[in-house]
Short mmCIF file of C-alpha atoms (C1' of nucleotides) in Angstrom, two decimals:
data_model
loop_
_atom_site.label_atom_id
_atom_site.label_comp_id
_atom_site.label_asym_id
_atom_site.label_seq_id
_atom_site.Cartn_x
_atom_site.Cartn_y
_atom_site.Cartn_z
CA MET A 1 -1.67 -39.99 71.00
CA ALA A 2 0.79 -38.07 71.83
CA THR A 3 0.08 -34.16 72.72
CA LYS A 4 1.53 -32.29 69.91
CA LYS A 5 4.48 -29.82 70.69
CA ASN A 6 4.33 -26.81 68.98
CA ILE A 7 7.89 -25.94 68.18
CA LYS A 8 8.70 -22.31 67.89
CA ILE A 9 10.48 -21.57 64.56
CA SER A 10 10.51 -17.97 63.06
CA CYS A 11 9.47 -17.34 59.70
CA ALA A 12 12.17 -13.97 59.70
CA PHE A 13 14.92 -16.98 60.99
CA CYS A 14 13.38 -19.89 59.19
CA ALA A 15 16.86 -20.89 57.35
CA SER A 16 14.45 -22.75 55.37
CA LYS A 17 13.08 -19.62 54.12
CA LYS A 18 16.25 -18.77 52.10
CA ASP A 19 14.64 -20.24 48.67
CA SER A 20 11.09 -20.25 49.42
CA LEU A 21 8.49 -17.76 48.42
CA PHE A 22 8.32 -15.63 51.45
CA SER A 23 12.20 -15.00 50.84
CA ASP A 24 11.57 -11.21 49.67
CA LEU A 25 9.46 -10.03 52.35
CA ASN A 26 9.67 -7.56 54.57
CA LYS A 27 10.38 -7.54 57.68
CA ASP A 28 6.60 -6.87 58.89
CA ASP A 29 5.36 -8.85 56.90
CA LEU A 30 7.79 -12.33 58.32
CA GLU A 31 6.37 -11.03 61.56
CA SER A 32 3.00 -11.07 61.15
CA LEU A 33 3.51 -15.15 59.99
CA ASP A 34 4.78 -15.85 62.84
CA ILE A 35 1.78 -14.46 65.22
CA HIS A 36 -1.08 -17.03 64.55
CA LYS A 37 1.88 -19.30 62.79
CA SER A 38 1.42 -23.26 64.14
CA CYS A 39 4.44 -25.21 64.21
CA ILE A 40 4.78 -29.39 64.55
CA MET A 41 6.34 -32.26 63.86
CA TYR A 42 4.81 -34.94 61.51
CA LYS A 43 6.30 -38.45 61.77
CA LYS A 44 6.16 -40.62 58.23
CA GLY A 45 3.00 -41.57 56.32
CA GLN A 46 0.99 -38.46 58.90
CA THR A 47 -1.29 -36.80 55.81
CA LEU A 48 -1.47 -32.86 55.68
CA TYR A 49 -4.97 -32.94 54.45
CA TYR A 50 -6.57 -35.04 51.62
CA GLU A 51 -8.24 -34.04 48.49
CA GLY A 52 -12.12 -32.99 48.67
CA THR A 53 -11.35 -31.13 51.93
CA ARG A 54 -11.16 -27.34 52.84
CA PRO A 55 -7.97 -25.10 52.82
CA MET A 56 -7.62 -23.64 55.95
CA GLY A 57 -4.10 -22.41 55.22
CA LEU A 58 -0.92 -22.57 53.98
CA PHE A 59 1.80 -25.29 54.59
CA CYS A 60 5.48 -24.75 54.49
CA LEU A 61 8.31 -27.01 55.46
CA ASN A 62 10.70 -26.68 57.75
CA SER A 63 12.38 -29.67 57.55
CA GLY A 64 11.23 -33.09 56.33
CA LYS A 65 9.82 -34.53 53.02
CA VAL A 66 6.34 -34.56 51.82
CA LYS A 67 4.93 -35.83 48.66
CA VAL A 68 1.32 -34.87 47.48
CA TYR A 69 -0.61 -37.21 44.89
CA LYS A 70 -4.38 -37.43 43.45
CA ILE A 71 -5.61 -40.78 43.83
CA THR A 72 -7.75 -42.32 41.30
CA SER A 73 -10.76 -43.72 41.05
CA ASP A 74 -9.33 -47.44 40.75
CA GLY A 75 -7.57 -46.22 43.67
CA LYS A 76 -4.15 -46.01 41.79
CA GLU A 77 -2.10 -43.12 43.06
CA GLN A 78 -0.12 -40.48 40.92
CA ILE A 79 2.53 -38.65 42.73
CA LEU A 80 2.57 -35.21 41.30
CA ASN A 81 4.53 -32.94 43.36
CA LEU A 82 7.32 -33.51 46.01
CA ALA A 83 8.35 -30.64 48.72
CA LYS A 84 11.24 -30.65 50.93
CA ALA A 85 12.48 -27.45 52.78
CA GLY A 86 11.58 -24.24 52.32
CA ASP A 87 8.37 -25.62 49.71
CA PHE A 88 5.26 -24.59 50.61
CA ILE A 89 2.36 -26.91 49.88
CA GLY A 90 -1.62 -26.75 49.15
CA TYR A 91 -1.28 -23.17 48.17
CA ARG A 92 -2.62 -22.95 45.13
CA ALA A 93 -6.35 -24.53 46.79
CA LEU A 94 -5.86 -21.99 48.82
CA ILE A 95 -5.42 -19.20 46.57
CA SER A 96 -8.36 -20.22 44.28
CA GLU A 97 -10.36 -20.76 47.10
CA GLU A 98 -11.05 -24.18 46.42
CA PHE A 99 -10.89 -28.03 47.67
CA TYR A 100 -8.30 -29.30 47.88
CA ASN A 101 -7.52 -31.44 44.87
CA ALA A 102 -4.98 -33.49 46.02
CA SER A 103 -4.02 -35.36 49.45
CA ALA A 104 -0.65 -34.42 50.68
CA THR A 105 1.20 -37.20 53.32
CA VAL A 106 5.00 -36.80 55.14
CA ILE A 107 7.19 -39.46 53.57
CA GLU A 108 10.20 -37.44 55.52
CA GLU A 109 9.23 -36.36 58.83
CA GLY A 110 9.90 -33.14 60.15
CA ALA A 111 8.75 -29.77 60.85
CA ILE A 112 5.80 -28.43 59.35
CA CYS A 113 4.64 -24.79 59.62
CA TYR A 114 0.63 -23.93 59.49
CA ILE A 115 -0.09 -20.46 58.59
CA PRO A 116 -4.31 -19.63 58.88
CA LYS A 117 -5.94 -18.61 55.77
CA ALA A 118 -6.71 -15.28 56.53
CA ASP A 119 -2.62 -13.52 57.45
CA PHE A 120 -2.00 -15.54 53.74
CA LEU A 121 -4.76 -14.19 52.20
CA SER A 122 -3.66 -10.97 54.01
CA ILE A 123 -0.47 -11.07 52.73
CA LEU A 124 -0.70 -11.80 49.46
CA ASN A 125 -3.51 -8.68 49.20
CA ASN A 126 -1.70 -6.65 50.46
CA ASN A 127 1.73 -6.81 49.11
CA PRO A 128 1.46 -6.87 45.59
CA ARG A 129 5.50 -7.95 45.02
CA PHE A 130 4.15 -11.09 47.01
CA PHE A 131 1.37 -11.42 44.99
CA LYS A 132 3.33 -10.91 42.15
CA ARG A 133 5.90 -13.95 42.69
CA MET A 134 3.26 -15.52 43.46
CA MET A 135 1.37 -15.94 40.01
CA GLN A 136 4.79 -16.43 38.68
CA ARG A 137 5.18 -19.39 40.76
CA LEU A 138 1.61 -20.52 39.38
CA CYS A 139 3.12 -19.96 35.89
CA ASP A 140 6.14 -22.11 36.72
CA ASP A 141 4.19 -25.04 38.20
CA LEU A 142 2.39 -25.03 34.90
CA GLY A 143 5.11 -24.88 33.57
CA ILE A 144 6.58 -28.26 35.45
CA MET A 145 2.77 -30.01 35.27
CA GLU A 146 2.76 -29.24 31.05
CA GLN A 147 6.01 -30.77 31.02
CA LYS A 148 5.73 -34.32 32.94
CA LEU A 149 2.09 -34.47 31.24
CA VAL A 150 3.98 -34.34 27.81
CA THR A 151 6.92 -37.12 29.04
CA ILE A 152 4.32 -39.02 31.07
CA ALA A 153 2.12 -39.24 27.47
CA GLN A 154 4.86 -39.47 25.09
CA LYS A 155 8.11 -41.53 26.33
CA SER A 156 8.25 -45.12 27.48
CA VAL A 157 8.31 -45.64 31.27
CA ARG A 158 12.18 -46.86 31.35
CA GLU A 159 13.10 -43.17 29.97
CA ARG A 160 10.61 -41.64 32.09
CA LEU A 161 12.57 -43.93 35.02
CA ALA A 162 15.60 -42.78 33.64
CA ALA A 163 14.06 -38.95 33.63
CA THR A 164 13.21 -39.38 36.89
CA LEU A 165 16.40 -40.40 38.39
CA LEU A 166 17.96 -37.75 36.80
CA MET A 167 15.01 -35.22 38.50
CA LEU A 168 15.65 -36.47 41.36
CA LYS A 169 19.63 -36.29 41.10
CA GLU A 170 18.94 -32.16 41.01
CA SER A 171 16.44 -32.08 43.77
CA TYR A 172 17.90 -34.55 46.22
CA GLY A 173 21.68 -35.51 45.35
CA LEU A 174 24.24 -35.74 47.75
CA GLU A 175 27.85 -36.25 45.87
CA GLY A 176 30.01 -38.42 47.25
CA GLU A 177 33.06 -40.07 46.10
CA GLU A 178 33.59 -41.08 42.84
CA ASN A 179 31.48 -38.65 40.69
CA SER A 180 29.08 -40.76 42.34
CA THR A 181 25.87 -38.80 43.79
CA LEU A 182 23.06 -40.55 46.72
CA ILE A 183 19.35 -39.60 45.76
CA ASP A 184 18.78 -38.37 49.78
CA ILE A 185 15.21 -39.14 49.58
CA ALA A 186 12.76 -41.85 51.19
CA LEU A 187 10.85 -42.93 48.02
CA SER A 188 10.34 -46.51 48.02
CA ARG A 189 9.85 -48.91 44.25
CA GLU A 190 6.26 -47.86 44.42
CA ASP A 191 6.47 -43.99 45.27
CA LEU A 192 8.56 -43.66 42.21
CA ALA A 193 6.29 -46.15 40.17
CA ASN A 194 3.68 -43.68 40.95
CA ILE A 195 5.70 -40.17 40.21
CA ILE A 196 6.26 -42.45 36.73
CA GLY A 197 2.90 -43.70 36.28
CA THR A 198 3.84 -47.39 35.88
CA ALA A 199 3.94 -50.91 37.94
CA THR A 200 5.99 -50.91 40.85
CA GLU A 201 7.39 -54.41 39.76
CA THR A 202 8.35 -52.53 36.48
CA VAL A 203 10.28 -50.16 38.76
CA ILE A 204 12.28 -53.04 40.16
CA ARG A 205 13.19 -54.49 36.96
CA LEU A 206 14.31 -51.25 35.24
CA LEU A 207 16.53 -50.51 38.09
CA SER A 208 17.79 -53.66 38.20
CA GLU A 209 18.39 -53.06 34.61
CA PHE A 210 20.64 -49.18 35.58
CA LYS A 211 22.64 -51.69 38.03
CA ASN A 212 23.31 -53.98 35.38
CA GLN A 213 24.61 -51.19 33.20
CA GLU A 214 26.17 -49.55 35.29
CA LEU A 215 24.60 -46.16 35.34
CA ILE A 216 23.35 -46.61 39.43
CA SER A 217 23.80 -48.69 42.40
CA LEU A 218 21.40 -49.69 45.01
CA GLN A 219 21.51 -49.82 48.49
CA GLY A 220 18.83 -51.29 49.73
CA LYS A 221 15.80 -48.39 49.88
CA LYS A 222 18.64 -45.74 48.07
CA ILE A 223 20.01 -44.90 44.69
CA LYS A 224 23.18 -43.79 43.76
CA VAL A 225 23.70 -41.96 40.54
CA LEU A 226 26.80 -43.27 38.74
CA ASP A 227 26.84 -42.51 35.53
CA PRO A 228 24.12 -39.64 35.01
CA GLN A 229 25.58 -38.88 31.06
CA GLY A 230 24.33 -42.84 30.93
CA LEU A 231 20.82 -41.89 32.10
CA VAL A 232 20.59 -38.60 29.78
CA LYS A 233 20.56 -41.34 27.18
CA GLU A 234 18.53 -43.48 28.37
CA ALA A 235 16.02 -40.75 29.13
CA ASP A 236 16.29 -38.63 25.64
CA PHE A 237 15.90 -35.80 27.37
CA TYR A 238 16.47 -34.42 30.61
CA GLY A 239 14.06 -33.33 33.17
CA ILE A 240 10.98 -35.13 33.87
CA MET B 1 1.25 -14.98 -0.41
CA ALA B 2 -1.90 -13.05 -0.47
CA THR B 3 -1.58 -9.49 2.12
CA LYS B 4 -3.13 -9.77 5.39
CA LYS B 5 -6.48 -7.24 5.81
CA ASN B 6 -6.58 -6.26 9.48
CA ILE B 7 -10.19 -6.31 10.25
CA LYS B 8 -11.73 -4.51 12.61
CA ILE B 9 -13.29 -5.84 15.60
CA SER B 10 -14.00 -4.09 18.34
CA CYS B 11 -13.03 -5.59 21.75
CA ALA B 12 -15.72 -3.21 23.57
CA PHE B 13 -18.46 -4.92 21.17
CA CYS B 14 -16.44 -8.52 20.53
CA ALA B 15 -19.55 -11.21 20.84
CA SER B 16 -16.54 -13.44 21.98
CA LYS B 17 -15.51 -11.65 25.22
CA LYS B 18 -18.89 -12.56 26.64
CA ASP B 19 -17.17 -15.36 28.36
CA SER B 20 -13.75 -14.82 28.30
CA LEU B 21 -10.88 -13.03 30.88
CA PHE B 22 -11.91 -9.71 29.51
CA SER B 23 -15.83 -9.80 30.07
CA ASP B 24 -15.48 -7.94 33.11
CA LEU B 25 -13.26 -5.03 32.04
CA ASN B 26 -14.21 -1.59 31.81
CA LYS B 27 -14.81 1.09 29.26
CA ASP B 28 -11.63 2.35 29.18
CA ASP B 29 -9.86 -0.65 29.41
CA LEU B 30 -12.02 -1.73 26.86
CA GLU B 31 -11.36 1.02 24.01
CA SER B 32 -7.27 1.11 25.76
CA LEU B 33 -6.73 -2.28 24.33
CA ASP B 34 -8.27 -1.56 20.51
CA ILE B 35 -6.28 1.22 20.32
CA HIS B 36 -3.09 -1.26 18.53
CA LYS B 37 -4.34 -4.14 18.32
CA SER B 38 -4.15 -6.36 15.63
CA CYS B 39 -7.16 -9.00 14.22
CA ILE B 40 -6.58 -11.01 11.23
CA MET B 41 -7.88 -13.93 9.43
CA TYR B 42 -6.06 -17.35 10.07
CA LYS B 43 -6.19 -20.51 7.50
CA LYS B 44 -6.34 -23.55 8.54
CA GLY B 45 -2.68 -25.07 9.82
CA GLN B 46 -1.21 -21.18 10.29
CA THR B 47 1.08 -21.51 13.51
CA LEU B 48 0.35 -18.34 16.16
CA TYR B 49 4.04 -19.29 17.81
CA TYR B 50 7.12 -21.39 18.15
CA GLU B 51 7.30 -23.02 20.71
CA GLY B 52 11.49 -21.45 21.84
CA THR B 53 9.86 -18.22 20.31
CA ARG B 54 10.06 -14.48 22.81
CA PRO B 55 6.03 -13.65 22.71
CA MET B 56 4.95 -9.82 21.93
CA GLY B 57 1.07 -10.00 22.78
CA LEU B 58 -1.64 -11.87 23.27
CA PHE B 59 -4.02 -14.07 21.24
CA CYS B 60 -7.07 -13.80 21.32
CA LEU B 61 -9.55 -16.17 19.43
CA ASN B 62 -12.65 -13.99 18.10
CA SER B 63 -13.55 -16.69 16.02
CA GLY B 64 -12.31 -20.28 14.79
CA LYS B 65 -10.30 -22.74 16.77
CA VAL B 66 -6.29 -23.58 17.59
CA LYS B 67 -4.73 -26.29 19.37
CA VAL B 68 -1.81 -25.56 21.40
CA TYR B 69 0.65 -28.71 21.66
CA LYS B 70 5.07 -28.93 22.11
CA ILE B 71 7.41 -31.83 20.15
CA THR B 72 9.39 -33.43 21.64
CA SER B 73 12.59 -34.46 20.99
CA ASP B 74 11.75 -37.49 19.28
CA GLY B 75 9.46 -35.68 16.75
CA LYS B 76 6.04 -36.87 18.42
CA GLU B 77 3.43 -34.42 19.06
CA GLN B 78 1.81 -34.04 22.44
CA ILE B 79 -2.24 -31.70 22.32
CA LEU B 80 -1.75 -29.49 25.86
CA ASN B 81 -4.85 -28.30 24.99
CA LEU B 82 -7.96 -26.73 22.75
CA ALA B 83 -9.34 -22.87 22.07
CA LYS B 84 -11.74 -21.26 20.90
CA ALA B 85 -13.44 -18.75 19.97
CA GLY B 86 -13.27 -16.17 23.57
CA ASP B 87 -10.38 -17.84 24.06
CA PHE B 88 -6.61 -15.96 25.31
CA ILE B 89 -3.60 -18.47 24.50
CA GLY B 90 -0.15 -17.76 25.35
CA TYR B 91 -0.60 -15.81 28.86
CA ARG B 92 1.17 -17.72 30.53
CA ALA B 93 4.70 -16.94 28.83
CA LEU B 94 3.47 -13.39 28.59
CA ILE B 95 3.33 -12.95 32.31
CA SER B 96 6.37 -15.24 33.31
CA GLU B 97 8.19 -13.38 30.66
CA GLU B 98 10.19 -16.39 29.47
CA PHE B 99 10.47 -18.35 25.80
CA TYR B 100 6.85 -19.93 24.83
CA ASN B 101 6.75 -23.64 26.00
CA ALA B 102 4.19 -24.69 23.31
CA SER B 103 3.66 -23.99 20.13
CA ALA B 104 -0.45 -23.09 18.79
CA THR B 105 -1.50 -23.81 15.72
CA VAL B 106 -5.28 -23.05 13.87
CA ILE B 107 -7.20 -25.86 13.14
CA GLU B 108 -10.30 -23.69 11.79
CA GLU B 109 -10.00 -21.29 10.25
CA GLY B 110 -11.44 -18.22 11.70
CA ALA B 111 -10.81 -14.04 13.26
CA ILE B 112 -8.06 -14.33 15.73
CA CYS B 113 -6.43 -11.23 17.83
CA TYR B 114 -3.70 -9.72 18.69
CA ILE B 115 -3.14 -8.23 21.81
CA PRO B 116 0.51 -6.08 22.06
CA LYS B 117 2.91 -7.36 25.57
CA ALA B 118 2.27 -3.83 26.82
CA ASP B 119 -0.68 -2.88 26.52
CA PHE B 120 -1.64 -6.86 27.84
CA LEU B 121 0.74 -6.10 30.74
CA SER B 122 -0.28 -2.27 31.39
CA ILE B 123 -4.05 -3.26 32.38
CA LEU B 124 -2.54 -6.96 34.20
CA ASN B 125 -0.69 -4.30 36.68
CA ASN B 126 -3.19 -1.17 36.25
CA ASN B 127 -6.05 -3.55 36.97
CA PRO B 128 -5.93 -5.56 40.24
CA ARG B 129 -9.38 -7.35 39.60
CA PHE B 130 -8.13 -7.93 36.27
CA PHE B 131 -4.52 -9.51 37.90
CA LYS B 132 -6.56 -11.62 40.36
CA ARG B 133 -9.09 -12.89 37.20
CA MET B 134 -5.74 -13.84 35.85
CA MET B 135 -4.17 -15.65 38.89
CA GLN B 136 -7.39 -17.24 39.09
CA ARG B 137 -7.01 -18.72 35.31
CA LEU B 138 -3.73 -19.77 36.59
CA CYS B 139 -4.87 -21.70 39.08
CA ASP B 140 -7.67 -23.35 36.85
CA ASP B 141 -5.35 -24.55 34.54
CA LEU B 142 -2.97 -25.82 37.02
CA GLY B 143 -5.82 -28.18 38.24
CA ILE B 144 -6.73 -29.03 34.96
CA MET B 145 -2.95 -30.15 33.73
CA GLU B 146 -3.50 -31.94 37.01
CA GLN B 147 -6.00 -34.02 36.35
CA LYS B 148 -4.80 -34.67 32.84
CA LEU B 149 -1.31 -35.92 33.58
CA VAL B 150 -2.91 -38.53 36.40
CA THR B 151 -5.36 -39.60 33.56
CA ILE B 152 -2.80 -40.19 31.16
CA ALA B 153 -0.41 -41.55 33.80
CA GLN B 154 -3.53 -44.08 35.20
CA LYS B 155 -5.90 -44.67 32.70
CA SER B 156 -5.97 -46.90 29.39
CA VAL B 157 -6.19 -45.90 25.93
CA ARG B 158 -9.27 -46.73 25.75
CA GLU B 159 -10.39 -45.20 28.91
CA ARG B 160 -8.45 -41.88 28.03
CA LEU B 161 -10.60 -41.46 24.06
CA ALA B 162 -13.67 -42.32 25.80
CA ALA B 163 -12.85 -39.71 28.69
CA THR B 164 -11.91 -37.09 25.88
CA LEU B 165 -14.73 -37.33 23.81
CA LEU B 166 -17.25 -36.52 26.87
CA MET B 167 -14.47 -33.74 26.76
CA LEU B 168 -15.34 -32.92 23.29
CA LYS B 169 -19.07 -32.82 23.98
CA GLU B 170 -18.56 -30.22 26.79
CA SER B 171 -16.75 -27.51 24.74
CA TYR B 172 -17.79 -28.52 21.88
CA GLY B 173 -21.31 -30.33 21.37
CA LEU B 174 -23.47 -29.46 19.11
CA GLU B 175 -26.88 -31.54 19.97
CA GLY B 176 -28.95 -32.99 17.25
CA GLU B 177 -31.90 -34.79 16.94
CA GLU B 178 -32.34 -38.05 18.79
CA ASN B 179 -30.24 -36.96 21.77
CA SER B 180 -27.07 -37.30 20.00
CA THR B 181 -24.66 -34.73 20.09
CA LEU B 182 -22.55 -33.88 17.53
CA ILE B 183 -18.75 -32.94 17.84
CA ASP B 184 -18.03 -29.78 16.07
CA ILE B 185 -14.53 -29.39 16.49
CA ALA B 186 -12.17 -30.64 13.00
CA LEU B 187 -9.62 -32.93 14.61
CA SER B 188 -8.01 -35.59 12.53
CA ARG B 189 -7.94 -39.14 14.30
CA GLU B 190 -3.98 -38.18 15.09
CA ASP B 191 -4.78 -34.58 17.05
CA LEU B 192 -6.64 -37.18 18.78
CA ALA B 193 -4.29 -39.04 19.52
CA ASN B 194 -2.01 -36.75 19.97
CA ILE B 195 -4.46 -35.44 22.80
CA ILE B 196 -4.87 -38.66 24.40
CA GLY B 197 -0.88 -39.68 23.91
CA THR B 198 -1.35 -43.01 21.79
CA ALA B 199 -1.14 -44.32 18.37
CA THR B 200 -3.29 -43.23 15.48
CA GLU B 201 -4.11 -46.56 14.41
CA THR B 202 -5.14 -47.03 18.27
CA VAL B 203 -8.04 -44.37 18.12
CA ILE B 204 -9.13 -45.60 15.25
CA ARG B 205 -9.46 -48.92 16.28
CA LEU B 206 -11.24 -48.03 19.46
CA LEU B 207 -13.53 -45.36 17.53
CA SER B 208 -14.55 -48.42 15.26
CA GLU B 209 -15.21 -50.66 18.50
CA PHE B 210 -17.05 -47.46 20.17
CA LYS B 211 -19.10 -47.35 16.77
CA ASN B 212 -19.95 -50.91 17.16
CA GLN B 213 -20.92 -50.63 20.62
CA GLU B 214 -23.30 -48.03 19.76
CA LEU B 215 -22.00 -45.37 21.71
CA ILE B 216 -21.00 -42.78 18.84
CA SER B 217 -21.46 -42.68 14.90
CA LEU B 218 -18.83 -41.55 12.36
CA GLN B 219 -19.35 -39.55 9.42
CA GLY B 220 -16.16 -38.87 7.81
CA LYS B 221 -13.98 -36.70 10.04
CA LYS B 222 -16.87 -35.89 12.50
CA ILE B 223 -18.23 -37.90 15.58
CA LYS B 224 -21.38 -38.06 17.49
CA VAL B 225 -22.17 -38.90 20.52
CA LEU B 226 -25.11 -41.52 21.08
CA ASP B 227 -24.52 -42.57 23.93
CA PRO B 228 -22.67 -40.72 27.02
CA GLN B 229 -23.39 -42.56 29.73
CA GLY B 230 -22.24 -45.26 27.84
CA LEU B 231 -19.42 -43.72 27.64
CA VAL B 232 -19.14 -42.68 30.86
CA LYS B 233 -18.67 -46.57 31.45
CA GLU B 234 -16.33 -46.36 29.56
CA ALA B 235 -14.25 -43.72 30.54
CA ASP B 236 -14.82 -45.18 34.47
CA PHE B 237 -15.09 -41.08 34.91
CA TYR B 238 -15.68 -37.67 33.96
CA GLY B 239 -13.23 -35.25 32.78
CA ILE B 240 -9.55 -35.47 30.96
"C1'" DC C 1 -14.07 -32.46 -13.02
"C1'" DG C 2 -9.87 -35.76 -12.28
"C1'" DC C 3 -5.67 -36.48 -9.77
"C1'" DA C 4 -2.33 -36.91 -6.46
"C1'" DA C 5 -1.84 -36.96 -1.53
"C1'" DA C 6 -2.97 -37.49 2.70
"C1'" DA C 7 -6.60 -39.80 5.93
"C1'" DT C 8 -8.96 -43.26 7.33
"C1'" DA C 9 -9.34 -48.07 7.98
"C1'" DT C 10 -8.19 -52.70 9.05
"C1'" DG C 11 -4.85 -56.71 9.75
"C1'" DA C 12 -1.05 -59.15 11.29
"C1'" DT C 13 3.13 -58.81 14.20
"C1'" DT C 14 5.65 -57.45 17.66
"C1'" DT C 15 6.89 -55.63 22.11
"C1'" DA C 16 6.95 -53.53 26.63
"C1'" DT C 17 4.83 -53.63 30.22
"C1'" DG C 18 0.94 -55.25 33.78
"C1'" DT C 19 -0.32 -58.76 36.52
"C1'" DC C 20 -0.33 -62.92 38.90
"C1'" DA C 21 3.34 -66.04 41.97
"C1'" DT C 22 6.54 -66.96 44.43
"C1'" DA C 23 11.14 -66.18 46.76
"C1'" DT C 24 14.28 -63.11 49.96
"C1'" DG C 25 15.72 -59.52 52.45
"C1'" DG C 26 15.62 -55.74 56.25
"C1'" DG C 27 13.53 -53.27 59.43
"C1'" DC C 28 10.17 -51.99 63.01
"C1'" DT C 29 7.57 -53.81 67.08
"C1'" DG C 30 7.26 -56.24 71.12
"C1'" DC D 1 16.19 -60.19 70.08
"C1'" DA D 2 13.48 -62.82 67.82
"C1'" DG D 3 9.39 -63.15 65.09
"C1'" DC D 4 6.61 -61.22 61.91
"C1'" DC D 5 5.79 -58.19 58.35
"C1'" DC D 6 6.39 -55.56 54.61
"C1'" DA D 7 9.49 -53.74 51.07
"C1'" DT D 8 11.97 -55.88 47.61
"C1'" DA D 9 13.80 -59.18 43.94
"C1'" DT D 10 12.77 -62.44 39.78
"C1'" DG D 11 10.10 -65.89 36.91
"C1'" DA D 12 6.16 -66.91 34.50
"C1'" DC D 13 2.95 -65.51 31.48
"C1'" DA D 14 -0.45 -62.24 29.42
"C1'" DT D 15 -2.05 -58.89 26.94
"C1'" DA D 16 -3.10 -53.46 25.36
"C1'" DA D 17 -0.81 -51.27 22.48
"C1'" DA D 18 2.89 -49.98 19.11
"C1'" DT D 19 4.30 -50.76 14.76
"C1'" DC D 20 4.45 -52.22 9.86
"C1'" DA D 21 1.74 -53.29 5.70
"C1'" DT D 22 -2.14 -52.60 2.75
"C1'" DA D 23 -6.49 -51.46 1.40
"C1'" DT D 24 -9.71 -47.76 1.03
"C1'" DT D 25 -11.92 -43.15 1.08
"C1'" DT D 26 -12.34 -38.74 1.08
"C1'" DT D 27 -9.84 -34.80 0.48
"C1'" DG D 28 -7.62 -30.81 -1.55
"C1'" DC D 29 -5.61 -28.94 -5.78
"C1'" DG D 30 -4.03 -27.80 -10.58
#
DNA sequence: CGCAAAATATGATTTATGTCATATGGGCTG
DNA sequence: CAGCCCATATGACATAAATCATATTTTGCG
């Protein structure tokens, strides 16, 4: 295995910080983050942490994409969250001082920073503004998770797939010609199935149907949304 | 409609407080809660709040039981949470200053206190210990919700029902003779279906099967768990 | 107390989705 | 650049669960 090169990325000048939780930290706090921070390149497939292990710090994506997931007793994977540049992951276990209850694996390579637990908790405890911000984030996460639960519990696989495509379009959409939007994230059909909670074959089949209905187009792995309104109709609601 | 009688229940002496979030507030904070608090009896079927409305305070159950649920666009109900004596509900919307994104309805009558938003937020903002406690609670809620999502997404209805019965046994179990445990909460088969995310008939059928397997016994609405280990086997894991 | 309405129970049938099998294609590695 | 492997694709079939229908029992109400 090659030696991992530590990349120098300053939180104070990190472009990904723009809309992250760190976005309104003051200069001192941001500089204190840099002191013990490490920042390395991760390749696709590398795992940041495993469910059941103890968090020692906070991961912050400077670039790349990560999936956060749980594995059931019978070996099935359920993706709980996707993270992209600017996103934190693993903060909940850190805050509540528990073991991770999900795993995180890189799905698109990128630079990921790691802030030691002590530094993160120090800011959390000494900066009430940041503490509040974190609390707000947890509230948001909870709301999102509740909505996902309802969708998975009450909607058909077809509806969930349509809703998921719309959600992915929001988060990863690249505008193309003729109103088409490329979903710019390297998700396999299996990953997609593991977001929705269904079988890989079912996703493949339904994507084919959506293609035949000219709601989407498929160029290999990547999916392009042609008719978002049509998908909204299929989803019978908006947002998974 | 009868006039609602305001019951005098002091937070400082509330028996239900024992294991609530208020359990380690100091005397002054507890007394400040009492000043503007109201406490009235709610009957089965009464709704505490509706999704989409603005929270004006915090509900705290002195007694009785409440279901918290969302209604989908096509009118199906998904129960997110059940609350009993000592439980708070609606704190997330209050903290994040948003509209409720679920509704709450009484399923067993009881006395429910209502603490105005300002009083709750005042304690939250002035008592860092309580703030921390709240944050911890949100973390726990999030973990629970994630686990529920995984279960609903990846487990069969049969497994989910078994898991739900075990969960209900933990929260509402009354030990009876011969190792049997009565699940002491007035849930209809429909409610049960709306926890699990399935059709009422399916719940009824599966309960019959579990009865035939002598895992449970049915006396009208109420369910008695006879063989928890058998249910664990059916659930293939523990805890929904 | 008796009736109506709702909840529970069970059967018959349909359907969406899972599973298994096999073919095809794209991309990575030596 | 070739070959292999994994992802995608599609078909055939199995099945869990939804839906619709109809008893039967329980509950609440006047």
